Coordinates of C-alpha atoms and ligand atoms in Angstrom, one line a residue:
M1 CA 112.8 133.7 79.4
P2 CA 114.8 136.6 78.0
D3 CA 115.8 136.5 74.4
A4 CA 119.4 135.3 74.4
T5 CA 119.9 135.1 70.6
P6 CA 123.5 136.0 69.9
S7 CA 124.5 138.3 67.0
L8 CA 126.5 135.4 65.6
P9 CA 124.0 132.9 64.0
N10 CA 124.0 129.2 64.9
L11 CA 126.5 129.5 67.7
L12 CA 126.8 126.0 69.2
L13 CA 126.9 125.3 73.0
A14 CA 125.3 128.7 73.6
S15 CA 121.6 128.2 73.2
S16 CA 119.1 126.0 75.1
E17 CA 115.5 125.7 76.1
I18 CA 116.5 124.0 79.4
D19 CA 115.0 125.8 82.4
R20 CA 117.8 125.8 85.0
D21 CA 115.3 126.1 87.8
A22 CA 118.0 127.3 90.1
A23 CA 115.7 128.1 93.0
A24 CA 114.9 124.4 93.4
R25 CA 118.6 123.3 93.9
A26 CA 118.8 124.0 97.7
G27 CA 115.5 122.4 98.6
H28 CA 115.7 119.7 101.3
G29 CA 115.6 116.2 99.9
F30 CA 115.2 117.6 96.3
V31 CA 117.7 115.4 94.5
R32 CA 116.7 112.4 96.6
G33 CA 113.1 112.9 95.4
L34 CA 114.1 113.3 91.8
L35 CA 116.2 110.0 92.0
Q36 CA 113.0 108.2 93.2
D37 CA 110.8 109.7 90.4
A38 CA 110.6 107.5 87.3
S39 CA 110.0 110.5 85.1
T40 CA 113.4 112.0 85.9
K41 CA 116.1 111.6 83.2
V42 CA 119.6 110.8 84.2
L43 CA 122.8 111.2 82.2
E44 CA 126.1 109.6 83.4
V45 CA 129.3 111.6 82.7
F46 CA 132.7 110.0 83.3
G47 CA 135.3 112.8 83.6
D48 CA 134.7 114.8 80.4
R49 CA 133.0 111.9 78.5
T50 CA 129.6 110.3 78.0
A51 CA 128.0 107.6 75.9
L52 CA 125.5 108.4 73.1
D53 CA 122.3 106.7 72.3
G54 CA 122.2 107.1 68.5
R55 CA 122.5 110.9 67.9
A56 CA 121.3 111.8 71.3
L57 CA 122.7 111.7 74.9
G58 CA 122.1 108.4 76.7
W59 CA 119.4 109.7 79.1
R60 CA 117.8 106.9 81.2
A61 CA 115.5 106.5 84.2
P62 CA 117.1 106.7 87.7
S63 CA 118.1 103.5 89.5
A64 CA 118.5 102.4 93.1
A65 CA 122.3 102.4 92.5
D66 CA 122.1 106.1 91.6
L67 CA 120.5 106.8 94.9
D68 CA 123.3 104.9 96.7
W69 CA 125.9 107.0 94.7
Y70 CA 124.2 110.2 95.9
E71 CA 123.9 109.0 99.5
N72 CA 127.6 108.3 99.5
E73 CA 128.5 111.9 98.5
G74 CA 128.8 111.1 94.8
V75 CA 128.0 114.2 92.7
V76 CA 124.5 114.4 91.2
L77 CA 124.0 117.6 89.3
Y78 CA 120.6 119.1 88.7
L79 CA 120.6 120.5 85.2
G80 CA 117.1 121.8 85.3
R81 CA 113.8 120.9 83.5
A82 CA 113.4 120.1 79.8
G83 CA 109.9 119.3 78.5
E84 CA 108.1 117.2 81.1
S85 CA 111.2 115.9 82.9
A86 CA 113.8 116.9 85.4
R87 CA 117.4 116.3 84.2
L88 CA 120.2 115.0 86.4
A89 CA 123.8 114.3 85.5
L90 CA 125.8 111.7 87.6
L91 CA 129.3 113.0 87.6
R92 CA 131.6 110.0 87.8
P93 CA 135.4 109.7 87.7
A94 CA 137.0 109.3 84.2
D95 CA 136.9 105.7 83.0
D96 CA 139.7 104.9 80.5
S97 CA 138.5 101.3 80.1
R98 CA 135.3 102.3 78.3
E99 CA 135.8 102.8 74.6
D100 CA 132.2 103.9 74.0
L101 CA 132.6 107.2 75.8
L102 CA 133.0 110.3 73.8
T103 CA 133.9 113.9 74.5
L104 CA 131.8 117.0 73.9
R105 CA 134.1 117.9 71.0
H106 CA 133.4 114.5 69.4
V107 CA 129.7 114.7 69.6
A108 CA 128.9 118.4 69.3
L109 CA 127.8 118.4 65.7
D110 CA 125.5 115.4 66.3
L111 CA 123.5 116.6 69.2
D112 CA 120.5 119.0 69.3
H113 CA 120.8 122.3 71.2
D114 CA 119.3 121.0 74.5
D115 CA 121.5 117.9 74.6
L116 CA 124.5 120.0 73.7
A117 CA 123.8 122.6 76.4
A118 CA 123.2 119.9 79.0
L119 CA 126.5 118.2 78.2
T120 CA 128.3 121.5 78.1
T121 CA 127.2 122.3 81.7
A122 CA 127.8 118.7 82.9
V123 CA 131.3 118.6 81.6
A124 CA 132.2 122.0 83.0
L125 CA 130.9 121.0 86.5
S126 CA 132.5 117.6 86.2
H127 CA 135.9 119.2 85.8
W128 CA 135.2 121.7 88.6
H129 CA 134.2 119.0 91.1
A130 CA 137.2 116.9 90.2
T131 CA 139.6 119.7 90.8
H132 CA 138.0 121.3 93.9
G133 CA 137.9 118.5 96.3
H134 CA 139.7 120.6 99.0
C135 CA 138.9 123.8 100.7
P136 CA 141.0 126.8 99.6
R137 CA 140.7 128.2 103.2
C138 CA 141.7 125.2 105.4
G139 CA 142.7 122.4 103.0
G140 CA 140.0 120.1 104.3
A141 CA 137.9 117.8 102.1
T142 CA 134.8 119.5 100.6
L143 CA 131.5 117.8 99.8
P144 CA 128.9 118.4 97.0
R145 CA 125.8 120.4 98.0
Q146 CA 122.8 122.2 96.5
A147 CA 122.2 119.7 93.7
G148 CA 125.9 119.7 92.6
W149 CA 126.2 123.5 92.3
V150 CA 128.2 124.1 95.5
R151 CA 131.0 122.5 97.4
Y152 CA 130.8 122.7 101.2
C153 CA 133.7 122.6 103.7
P154 CA 132.4 120.9 106.9
N155 CA 135.5 122.2 108.8
D156 CA 134.8 125.9 108.5
E157 CA 131.4 125.8 106.9
S158 CA 132.5 127.8 103.8
L159 CA 130.7 127.4 100.5
H160 CA 132.5 127.2 97.2
F161 CA 131.0 128.0 93.8
P162 CA 131.9 126.8 90.3
R163 CA 134.1 129.2 88.4
T164 CA 133.9 130.4 84.8
D165 CA 136.9 132.2 83.3
P166 CA 136.0 135.0 80.8
A167 CA 138.2 135.1 77.7
V168 CA 137.9 137.6 74.8
I169 CA 138.2 136.3 71.3
M170 CA 138.4 138.8 68.4
A171 CA 138.2 139.2 64.7
V172 CA 140.7 142.0 64.1
V173 CA 139.9 143.5 60.7
H174 CA 141.9 146.1 58.7
P175 CA 139.5 148.0 56.5
G176 CA 141.8 148.8 53.6
E177 CA 140.4 150.7 50.6
G178 CA 137.2 148.6 50.3
R179 CA 135.6 145.2 50.7
D180 CA 138.1 143.4 48.4
D181 CA 141.0 145.0 50.2
E182 CA 139.6 144.3 53.7
R183 CA 141.8 141.8 55.6
I184 CA 141.4 139.7 58.8
L185 CA 144.2 138.9 61.2
L186 CA 144.7 135.1 61.6
A187 CA 147.4 133.4 63.6
R188 CA 148.7 130.0 64.8
G189 CA 150.0 129.3 68.3
P190 CA 152.5 126.6 69.3
R191 CA 149.7 124.1 70.1
W192 CA 148.8 123.8 66.5
K193 CA 150.9 122.8 63.5
G194 CA 150.8 123.3 59.8
P195 CA 148.0 125.2 58.1
H196 CA 145.8 125.8 61.2
R197 CA 144.9 129.5 61.7
S198 CA 142.5 131.2 64.0
V199 CA 141.6 134.6 65.4
L200 CA 143.4 135.9 68.5
A201 CA 142.1 135.3 72.0
G202 CA 143.1 135.7 75.7
F203 CA 141.9 135.7 79.2
V204 CA 140.4 138.8 80.8
E205 CA 142.5 140.0 83.8
P206 CA 141.1 141.1 87.1
G207 CA 140.1 144.7 87.0
E208 CA 140.0 144.8 83.2
S209 CA 137.0 145.5 80.9
F210 CA 136.3 143.2 77.9
E211 CA 137.2 146.1 75.5
A212 CA 140.5 146.7 77.2
A213 CA 141.3 143.0 77.2
V214 CA 140.7 142.9 73.4
A215 CA 143.1 145.8 72.8
R216 CA 145.7 144.5 75.2
E217 CA 145.7 140.9 74.0
T218 CA 145.8 142.0 70.3
F219 CA 148.7 144.3 70.9
E220 CA 150.6 141.7 73.0
E221 CA 150.2 138.9 70.6
S222 CA 150.5 140.8 67.3
G223 CA 151.7 144.4 67.9
V224 CA 148.5 145.7 66.2
V225 CA 146.7 148.7 67.7
V226 CA 142.9 148.4 67.6
D227 CA 139.8 150.5 68.3
G228 CA 136.1 150.3 67.5
V229 CA 135.8 147.1 69.6
R230 CA 132.2 145.8 69.1
Y231 CA 130.5 142.8 70.9
L232 CA 129.2 140.0 68.6
G233 CA 128.2 137.1 70.8
N234 CA 129.5 134.6 73.4
Q235 CA 129.9 130.9 73.9
P236 CA 130.6 128.6 76.9
W237 CA 133.8 126.7 76.2
P238 CA 134.2 124.1 79.0
F239 CA 137.7 123.0 78.0
P240 CA 137.9 123.3 80.9
A241 CA 136.2 126.5 82.2
S242 CA 136.1 129.3 79.7
L243 CA 133.4 131.7 78.6
M244 CA 134.5 133.0 75.2
I245 CA 133.2 136.6 74.6
G246 CA 133.4 137.4 70.9
F247 CA 134.3 140.8 69.3
V248 CA 135.2 142.5 66.1
A249 CA 137.8 145.2 66.3
T250 CA 139.3 147.7 63.8
A251 CA 143.0 147.6 63.2
R252 CA 144.7 151.0 63.1
T253 CA 148.2 149.6 62.4
T254 CA 149.2 146.6 60.2
A255 CA 152.9 145.9 61.1
L256 CA 153.1 142.5 62.8
T257 CA 155.4 141.6 65.7
P258 CA 154.3 138.1 66.9
E259 CA 154.6 137.5 70.6
D260 CA 157.5 135.1 71.5
G261 CA 156.2 131.7 72.7
E262 CA 152.5 132.5 72.0
I263 CA 152.4 133.1 68.2
E264 CA 154.3 131.1 65.7
E265 CA 152.6 132.3 62.5
I266 CA 150.5 135.4 61.9
G267 CA 149.3 137.2 58.8
W268 CA 146.6 139.3 57.2
Y269 CA 144.1 137.5 55.0
S270 CA 141.7 139.0 52.4
R271 CA 138.5 137.0 51.5
A272 CA 140.3 135.9 48.3
D273 CA 143.3 134.7 50.4
I274 CA 141.0 132.6 52.6
E275 CA 139.2 131.1 49.6
R276 CA 142.5 130.2 47.9
G277 CA 144.1 128.9 51.1
L278 CA 141.1 126.6 51.8
A279 CA 141.1 125.4 48.2
E280 CA 144.8 124.7 48.1
G281 CA 144.9 123.1 51.6
T282 CA 147.4 125.8 52.8
L283 CA 144.8 127.1 55.3
R284 CA 142.8 125.3 57.9
L285 CA 140.1 127.1 60.0
P286 CA 138.9 126.3 63.5
G287 CA 136.2 123.6 63.9
R288 CA 132.5 124.3 63.3
I289 CA 131.6 124.1 66.9
S290 CA 133.8 127.1 67.9
I291 CA 133.0 130.8 68.1
A292 CA 136.4 131.3 66.4
R293 CA 134.9 129.8 63.2
S294 CA 131.7 131.9 63.6
L295 CA 133.7 135.1 63.9
I296 CA 135.7 134.4 60.8
E297 CA 132.5 133.4 58.8
H298 CA 130.7 136.5 60.2
W299 CA 133.4 138.7 58.7
Y300 CA 133.7 136.7 55.5
G301 CA 129.9 137.0 55.0
A302 CA 129.0 133.4 54.5
E303 CA 129.7 129.8 55.7
L304 CA 133.1 128.7 54.5
P305 CA 134.0 125.2 53.3
D306 CA 136.5 123.1 55.1
E307 CA 140.0 122.8 53.5
G308 CA 140.1 121.1 50.1
G309 CA 136.6 122.6 49.4
A310 CA 134.6 120.0 51.2
A311 CA 131.3 121.4 52.6
Ligands
LIG401 ZN1 137.6 124.7 104.9

């Protein structure tokens, strides 16, 4: 397996030892065979939620009811092989009556890397299946195929593949006169209130490179001109279908003109500003599962405490 270690350390959702074993997906009777093999491990996902077993996912052996679900065109997703066992996710509709079900965001800091990667993939595919029940060509109902990795239209025999939307996310840094004077650009969009601040981000447009998207999004959202765009790492972000590609960029201008409707607060923060803001509760950083947090800490040079100084 190639070394996929990102430049950003400890990036959650982004590392796994699961072998996706993609070549096996299209095999005739493959999923049926796994559902009749007691060594297979099955995870049930309801919409974007699942139940935990302690601090791990609730893996269990397959049952006869699972096979019925599959035979009736219920989605069974082959996640691959981990250790000695094949891993399947049964992708069920959301079930609001079950209070024991938790989202990926709820459980991300509890799970080990393999469980986290398995749930990230299952939640992403769950959303895709739930929103792609009809063929974009003819409007007919589509069916799951190839161990949950394809939807098939029986009308026109077209195949449809899950999508991932690339988005750039960037630490925009103004170098100033030296390390103490160096500042990072942090902002708050209308979705967040109060002291929340994060780095800028935006979707890559068709025909655009990552570097061009970093420069365009930064200029649109803040009015700042950047160069020296450098890749740092990436993270699947299945809320619902993003792949966040992280960069650092050097600001060549500092005047700020926040974009209407997109940015409500924006400012330059030195390392001392961040320490003071966290200590005083006037600054709140993105959660520890996010690449946004990793980008800020990578620039800062160490892990940061949460607001109020709590570790
Ligand atoms: Zn069709």
